Amino acid sequence: MTARIIDGVKLAASIREDVAKRAANLTAAGMRPGLAVILVGSDPASQVYVRNKVAACEKAGLHSVMEQYPADMTQEELLKRIQALNADPTIHGILVQLPLPKHIDSHLVIETIAASKDVDGFHVSNAGLLMTGKPLFRPCTPYGVMKMLESEKVEIRGAVAVIVGASNIVGKPMAMLLQSAGATVTICNSKTRDLAWHTSHADIVVVATGKPRMVTGSMIKPGAVVIDVGINRTPEGKLCGDVDFESAKEVVSAITPVPGGVGPMTIAMLLVNTIEAAERARANT
Ligand code: NDP
């Protein structure tokens, strides 16, 4: 079977173009959308993610503020900074790059971000709204996956979807979005017995485990659609996903590559969430 390779770079570019138009409209109306990105510490991967997010904002005409603090910043200082950004009318979205240093309670930090500015969609009230089918912000990565499935015209209603990975930022919200769109969803985790049984019965498989190339072609039903969220670095320094692309592409009908798949979509959806936050703020003024 010849698999379609789902091009996240191209789709993300068209979404970013749309965001740029909406940003220009808001700016012309006197409200430039603004995103604040906070990084604590000097984790190299986080620095790259944050730089990419800020650059994407600037390119789309959004105002972005990047705040970088040393790893020994206290929790209290961080919470104060977030409270100030909550009250800042020029900032419509606030993102605190995870993971945070061990002495800082990530949960408390996320809960301190105003739910109306929580463009990552991690705040419990946003998780609850998603769960009850009335999302305000959809977490960026699962939101990007939904856009990819939509643009590929993948039939979600009635499909069997298996998500491998149950994190709060990817697996669980992914399950909610697919379920809301009419799929029958199974979420697998590290304790799942016979993972291959689950994946091989699925029409749609989304993998987000952080385990390089763990899902192979032999675990996939012929003709299934596979979305690989994973970003891992091989010992040779190359990027690879959580799916073994080479064996999977022989079986699937469509698959996302790594790099060039879900990654660019995550950033594009962050911009979408920020512009939506700004548009809502304007509607409320
Ligand atoms: P977490 O480590 O928070 O969660 C991993 C999940 O995978 C857990 O639920 C864990 O199960 C499950 N898991 C681990 N091993 C297995 C296994 N052998 N079988 C089944 N399930 C397993 O990871 P994240 O969700 O934050 O990230 C997952 C991957 O996605 C990473 O590679 C990350 O870099 C990438 N990522 C990519 C993004 C993008 O934009 N493309 C954005 C965010 C993440 P348990 O609950 O039992 O521990």
Short mmCIF file of C-alpha atoms and ligand atoms in Angstrom, two decimals:
data_model
loop_
_atom_site.label_atom_id
_atom_site.label_comp_id
_atom_site.label_asym_id
_atom_site.label_seq_id
_atom_site.Cartn_x
_atom_site.Cartn_y
_atom_site.Cartn_z
CA MET A 1 0.00 0.00 0.00
CA THR A 2 1.31 3.49 -0.82
CA ALA A 3 0.82 5.63 2.24
CA ARG A 4 -0.03 9.32 2.09
CA ILE A 5 2.51 11.28 4.08
CA ILE A 6 0.61 13.96 5.97
CA ASP A 7 2.49 17.21 5.53
CA GLY A 8 2.34 19.14 8.80
CA VAL A 9 4.63 21.88 7.54
CA LYS A 10 2.29 22.79 4.66
CA LEU A 11 -0.90 22.66 6.72
CA ALA A 12 0.72 24.65 9.54
CA ALA A 13 1.79 27.32 7.04
CA SER A 14 -1.77 27.79 5.79
CA ILE A 15 -3.08 28.02 9.36
CA ARG A 16 -0.40 30.56 10.22
CA GLU A 17 -1.38 32.62 7.18
CA ASP A 18 -4.96 32.73 8.41
CA VAL A 19 -3.76 33.75 11.89
CA ALA A 20 -1.67 36.54 10.33
CA LYS A 21 -4.76 37.93 8.58
CA ARG A 22 -6.80 37.83 11.79
CA ALA A 23 -3.90 39.44 13.70
CA ALA A 24 -3.69 42.23 11.11
CA ASN A 25 -7.43 42.86 11.45
CA LEU A 26 -7.22 43.08 15.23
CA THR A 27 -4.14 45.28 15.09
CA ALA A 28 -5.86 47.62 12.61
CA ALA A 29 -8.76 47.80 15.07
CA GLY A 30 -6.34 48.88 17.81
CA MET A 31 -5.67 45.57 19.58
CA ARG A 32 -2.45 43.77 18.75
CA PRO A 33 -2.71 40.16 19.98
CA GLY A 34 -0.01 39.36 22.51
CA LEU A 35 1.54 36.16 23.85
CA ALA A 36 3.88 35.90 26.85
CA VAL A 37 6.16 32.88 26.99
CA ILE A 38 7.96 32.11 30.25
CA LEU A 39 10.97 29.84 30.45
CA VAL A 40 12.56 28.95 33.78
CA GLY A 41 16.02 27.39 33.61
CA SER A 42 18.19 26.58 30.63
CA ASP A 43 17.00 23.19 29.35
CA PRO A 44 18.30 23.19 25.75
CA ALA A 45 15.21 21.51 24.21
CA SER A 46 12.89 23.96 26.01
CA GLN A 47 14.98 26.88 24.77
CA VAL A 48 14.54 25.69 21.18
CA TYR A 49 10.76 25.21 21.62
CA VAL A 50 10.36 28.65 23.18
CA ARG A 51 12.45 30.36 20.50
CA ASN A 52 10.37 28.66 17.78
CA LYS A 53 7.13 29.74 19.41
CA VAL A 54 8.25 33.37 19.77
CA ALA A 55 9.55 33.45 16.18
CA ALA A 56 6.25 32.03 14.87
CA CYS A 57 4.36 34.75 16.77
CA GLU A 58 6.47 37.54 15.36
CA LYS A 59 6.10 36.16 11.83
CA ALA A 60 2.32 36.12 12.15
CA GLY A 61 2.28 39.73 13.39
CA LEU A 62 1.53 38.92 17.03
CA HIS A 63 3.23 40.78 19.83
CA SER A 64 5.30 38.35 21.88
CA VAL A 65 7.16 38.69 25.13
CA MET A 66 9.72 36.10 26.06
CA GLU A 67 10.75 36.03 29.70
CA GLN A 68 13.64 33.82 30.68
CA TYR A 69 14.49 33.26 34.33
CA PRO A 70 17.27 31.36 36.09
CA ALA A 71 16.59 27.80 37.33
CA ASP A 72 16.72 29.02 40.95
CA MET A 73 13.79 31.44 40.50
CA THR A 74 11.45 30.88 43.45
CA GLN A 75 7.92 29.62 42.99
CA GLU A 76 6.59 32.78 44.60
CA GLU A 77 8.45 34.99 42.11
CA LEU A 78 7.06 32.97 39.22
CA LEU A 79 3.49 33.12 40.52
CA LYS A 80 3.81 36.90 40.98
CA ARG A 81 5.03 37.28 37.41
CA ILE A 82 2.08 35.25 36.12
CA GLN A 83 -0.36 37.34 38.17
CA ALA A 84 1.11 40.51 36.61
CA LEU A 85 0.67 39.04 33.11
CA ASN A 86 -2.90 38.00 33.98
CA ALA A 87 -3.63 41.67 34.66
CA ASP A 88 -1.77 43.00 31.58
CA PRO A 89 -4.30 43.99 28.87
CA THR A 90 -1.66 43.77 26.10
CA ILE A 91 -1.17 40.04 26.81
CA HIS A 92 -3.91 37.65 25.67
CA GLY A 93 -2.08 34.35 26.05
CA ILE A 94 0.36 33.09 28.69
CA LEU A 95 2.48 29.99 28.25
CA VAL A 96 4.85 28.59 30.85
CA GLN A 97 7.21 26.15 29.19
CA LEU A 98 7.25 22.74 30.89
CA PRO A 99 9.00 20.99 32.52
CA LEU A 100 9.71 23.40 35.38
CA PRO A 101 12.55 22.95 37.89
CA LYS A 102 11.68 20.40 40.61
CA HIS A 103 11.21 22.97 43.40
CA ILE A 104 8.29 24.57 41.51
CA ASP A 105 4.82 23.00 41.62
CA SER A 106 3.77 22.88 37.93
CA HIS A 107 0.15 22.25 38.84
CA LEU A 108 -0.01 25.39 40.98
CA VAL A 109 1.70 27.40 38.23
CA ILE A 110 -0.82 26.28 35.61
CA GLU A 111 -3.72 27.01 37.96
CA THR A 112 -2.37 30.54 38.51
CA ILE A 113 -2.63 31.40 34.81
CA ALA A 114 -6.00 33.06 34.13
CA ALA A 115 -8.15 30.42 32.40
CA SER A 116 -9.02 33.02 29.73
CA LYS A 117 -5.29 33.37 28.86
CA ASP A 118 -4.37 29.69 29.20
CA VAL A 119 -3.49 29.16 25.53
CA ASP A 120 -1.97 25.74 26.29
CA GLY A 121 -5.37 24.61 27.58
CA PHE A 122 -3.86 22.89 30.63
CA HIS A 123 -5.78 24.75 33.39
CA VAL A 124 -8.26 22.46 35.18
CA SER A 125 -11.17 24.65 34.20
CA ASN A 126 -10.14 24.36 30.54
CA ALA A 127 -9.65 20.59 30.94
CA GLY A 128 -13.15 20.44 32.47
CA LEU A 129 -14.68 22.49 29.67
CA LEU A 130 -13.06 20.17 27.12
CA MET A 131 -14.33 17.13 29.00
CA THR A 132 -17.87 18.47 29.06
CA GLY A 133 -17.84 19.24 25.34
CA LYS A 134 -17.61 23.04 25.64
CA PRO A 135 -13.92 23.74 25.07
CA LEU A 136 -12.55 27.26 25.45
CA PHE A 137 -8.96 26.31 24.54
CA ARG A 138 -8.05 22.93 23.08
CA PRO A 139 -4.51 21.83 24.01
CA CYS A 140 -2.32 22.69 21.01
CA THR A 141 -0.95 19.26 20.07
CA PRO A 142 -4.26 17.34 20.05
CA TYR A 143 -5.94 20.34 18.40
CA GLY A 144 -3.29 20.18 15.66
CA VAL A 145 -3.87 16.45 15.23
CA MET A 146 -7.61 17.07 14.78
CA LYS A 147 -6.85 19.69 12.10
CA MET A 148 -4.62 17.18 10.31
CA LEU A 149 -7.31 14.50 10.35
CA GLU A 150 -9.83 17.07 9.13
CA SER A 151 -7.64 18.27 6.29
CA GLU A 152 -6.99 14.65 5.24
CA LYS A 153 -10.77 14.06 5.33
CA VAL A 154 -10.33 11.11 7.68
CA GLU A 155 -13.72 9.74 8.77
CA ILE A 156 -13.71 10.12 12.56
CA ARG A 157 -17.39 9.49 13.26
CA GLY A 158 -17.78 5.80 14.02
CA ALA A 159 -14.04 5.11 13.71
CA VAL A 160 -12.13 3.04 16.25
CA ALA A 161 -9.35 5.26 17.62
CA VAL A 162 -6.54 4.05 19.85
CA ILE A 163 -4.31 6.52 21.65
CA VAL A 164 -1.04 5.19 22.96
CA GLY A 165 -0.05 7.49 25.83
CA ALA A 166 -2.27 9.03 28.48
CA SER A 167 -0.60 12.29 29.49
CA ASN A 168 -2.61 15.36 30.47
CA ILE A 169 -1.11 17.39 27.64
CA VAL A 170 -1.49 14.93 24.75
CA GLY A 171 -3.17 11.56 25.31
CA LYS A 172 -6.14 12.50 27.50
CA PRO A 173 -7.23 15.67 25.62
CA MET A 174 -6.67 13.80 22.34
CA ALA A 175 -9.13 11.17 23.54
CA MET A 176 -11.69 13.84 24.45
CA LEU A 177 -11.46 15.54 21.05
CA LEU A 178 -11.72 12.28 19.09
CA GLN A 179 -14.56 11.06 21.26
CA SER A 180 -16.44 14.36 20.81
CA ALA A 181 -16.01 13.95 17.06
CA GLY A 182 -17.72 10.56 17.22
CA ALA A 183 -14.88 8.05 17.48
CA THR A 184 -14.88 5.08 19.83
CA VAL A 185 -11.73 5.68 21.82
CA THR A 186 -9.31 3.53 23.80
CA ILE A 187 -6.46 5.13 25.74
CA CYS A 188 -3.45 2.86 26.34
CA ASN A 189 -0.71 3.42 28.90
CA SER A 190 2.50 1.69 30.01
CA LYS A 191 0.50 -0.96 31.89
CA THR A 192 -1.73 -1.90 28.94
CA ARG A 193 -1.67 -5.65 28.30
CA ASP A 194 -1.09 -6.64 24.69
CA LEU A 195 -0.76 -3.16 23.22
CA ALA A 196 -0.52 -4.63 19.71
CA TRP A 197 -4.00 -6.14 20.06
CA HIS A 198 -5.42 -2.68 20.67
CA THR A 199 -3.46 -0.86 17.98
CA SER A 200 -4.14 -3.54 15.37
CA HIS A 201 -7.91 -3.07 15.77
CA ALA A 202 -7.82 0.69 15.26
CA ASP A 203 -8.75 2.80 12.23
CA ILE A 204 -6.87 5.75 13.75
CA VAL A 205 -3.78 5.33 15.96
CA VAL A 206 -2.24 8.31 17.77
CA VAL A 207 1.06 7.60 19.50
CA ALA A 208 2.50 9.88 22.21
CA THR A 209 4.73 7.91 24.58
CA GLY A 210 8.23 9.35 24.25
CA LYS A 211 9.49 5.85 23.40
CA PRO A 212 11.37 5.94 20.10
CA ARG A 213 9.84 3.83 17.29
CA MET A 214 7.91 1.61 19.71
CA VAL A 215 4.85 1.15 17.47
CA THR A 216 5.80 -0.86 14.41
CA GLY A 217 4.03 -1.73 11.16
CA SER A 218 3.13 -5.21 12.42
CA MET A 219 1.04 -3.59 15.19
CA ILE A 220 -1.11 -1.59 12.73
CA LYS A 221 -4.23 -2.61 10.83
CA PRO A 222 -3.72 -2.32 7.06
CA GLY A 223 -5.17 0.98 5.84
CA ALA A 224 -5.21 2.67 9.25
CA VAL A 225 -4.24 6.32 9.74
CA VAL A 226 -1.27 6.80 12.07
CA ILE A 227 -0.40 10.05 13.82
CA ASP A 228 3.02 10.12 15.47
CA VAL A 229 3.29 12.79 18.16
CA GLY A 230 6.65 11.63 19.52
CA ILE A 231 9.83 13.66 19.20
CA ASN A 232 12.96 11.75 20.15
CA ARG A 233 16.60 12.07 19.31
CA THR A 234 18.46 8.97 18.10
CA PRO A 235 22.00 8.26 19.37
CA GLU A 236 23.18 9.63 15.99
CA GLY A 237 21.45 12.93 16.79
CA LYS A 238 18.57 12.56 14.30
CA LEU A 239 14.92 13.18 15.18
CA CYS A 240 12.54 10.24 15.21
CA GLY A 241 9.00 9.59 16.38
CA ASP A 242 7.36 7.03 18.63
CA VAL A 243 6.33 5.08 15.50
CA ASP A 244 8.70 3.06 13.37
CA PHE A 245 8.00 5.07 10.21
CA GLU A 246 9.71 2.69 7.79
CA SER A 247 7.68 -0.40 8.71
CA ALA A 248 4.45 1.53 9.40
CA LYS A 249 4.37 3.30 6.04
CA GLU A 250 4.12 -0.08 4.29
CA VAL A 251 0.81 -0.81 6.04
CA VAL A 252 -1.01 2.46 6.70
CA SER A 253 -3.14 4.58 4.38
CA ALA A 254 -1.71 7.81 5.83
CA ILE A 255 0.96 8.69 8.36
CA THR A 256 2.65 11.78 9.80
CA PRO A 257 6.44 12.04 9.50
CA VAL A 258 8.86 13.15 12.24
CA PRO A 259 10.05 15.83 11.77
CA GLY A 260 7.51 17.70 9.65
CA GLY A 261 4.30 16.23 11.06
CA VAL A 262 2.66 17.11 14.36
CA GLY A 263 5.46 19.41 15.62
CA PRO A 264 4.76 22.37 13.28
CA MET A 265 1.03 21.96 13.91
CA THR A 266 1.49 22.36 17.67
CA ILE A 267 3.04 25.79 17.14
CA ALA A 268 0.40 26.80 14.59
CA MET A 269 -2.38 25.88 17.02
CA LEU A 270 -0.72 27.92 19.77
CA LEU A 271 -1.08 30.92 17.47
CA VAL A 272 -4.71 30.00 16.79
CA ASN A 273 -5.42 29.80 20.53
CA THR A 274 -3.73 33.17 21.07
CA ILE A 275 -5.68 34.89 18.32
CA GLU A 276 -8.92 33.34 19.62
CA ALA A 277 -8.09 34.64 23.11
CA ALA A 278 -7.49 38.14 21.72
CA GLU A 279 -10.68 38.06 19.66
CA ARG A 280 -12.65 37.01 22.75
CA ALA A 281 -11.00 39.74 24.82
CA ARG A 282 -11.99 42.30 22.20
CA ALA A 283 -15.56 41.02 22.06
CA ASN A 284 -15.75 41.43 25.86
CA THR A 285 -14.54 45.06 25.87
P1 NDP B 1 4.55 11.69 29.05
O1 NDP B 1 5.84 11.10 29.44
O2 NDP B 1 3.92 12.73 29.90
O3 NDP B 1 3.48 10.51 28.87
C1 NDP B 1 3.81 9.36 28.19
C2 NDP B 1 2.61 8.43 28.18
O4 NDP B 1 2.97 7.29 27.42
C3 NDP B 1 2.21 7.94 29.58
O5 NDP B 1 0.79 7.92 29.69
C4 NDP B 1 2.78 6.53 29.63
O6 NDP B 1 2.02 5.62 30.38
C5 NDP B 1 2.66 6.12 28.15
N1 NDP B 1 3.61 5.07 27.80
C6 NDP B 1 4.94 5.03 28.05
N2 NDP B 1 5.45 3.86 27.61
C7 NDP B 1 4.43 3.16 27.09
C8 NDP B 1 4.31 1.88 26.49
N3 NDP B 1 5.36 1.08 26.35
N4 NDP B 1 3.09 1.48 26.08
C9 NDP B 1 2.00 2.27 26.21
N5 NDP B 1 2.05 3.50 26.78
C10 NDP B 1 3.25 3.93 27.21
O7 NDP B 1 4.75 12.20 27.56
P2 NDP B 1 4.01 13.36 26.69
O8 NDP B 1 2.59 13.00 26.44
O9 NDP B 1 4.34 14.68 27.26
O10 NDP B 1 4.84 13.23 25.33
C11 NDP B 1 4.84 12.05 24.58
C12 NDP B 1 5.73 12.24 23.36
O11 NDP B 1 5.21 13.28 22.56
C13 NDP B 1 7.17 12.66 23.67
O12 NDP B 1 8.02 12.09 22.68
C14 NDP B 1 7.15 14.16 23.50
O13 NDP B 1 8.42 14.68 23.17
C15 NDP B 1 6.19 14.29 22.36
N6 NDP B 1 5.50 15.57 22.27
C16 NDP B 1 5.47 16.15 21.04
C17 NDP B 1 4.79 17.30 20.84
C18 NDP B 1 4.72 17.85 19.47
O14 NDP B 1 4.44 19.02 19.31
N7 NDP B 1 4.95 17.05 18.44
C19 NDP B 1 4.12 18.01 21.94
C20 NDP B 1 4.14 17.28 23.19
C21 NDP B 1 4.83 16.10 23.35
P3 NDP B 1 1.79 5.77 31.99
O15 NDP B 1 0.67 6.77 32.10
O16 NDP B 1 1.42 4.40 32.39
O17 NDP B 1 3.09 6.26 32.54
#
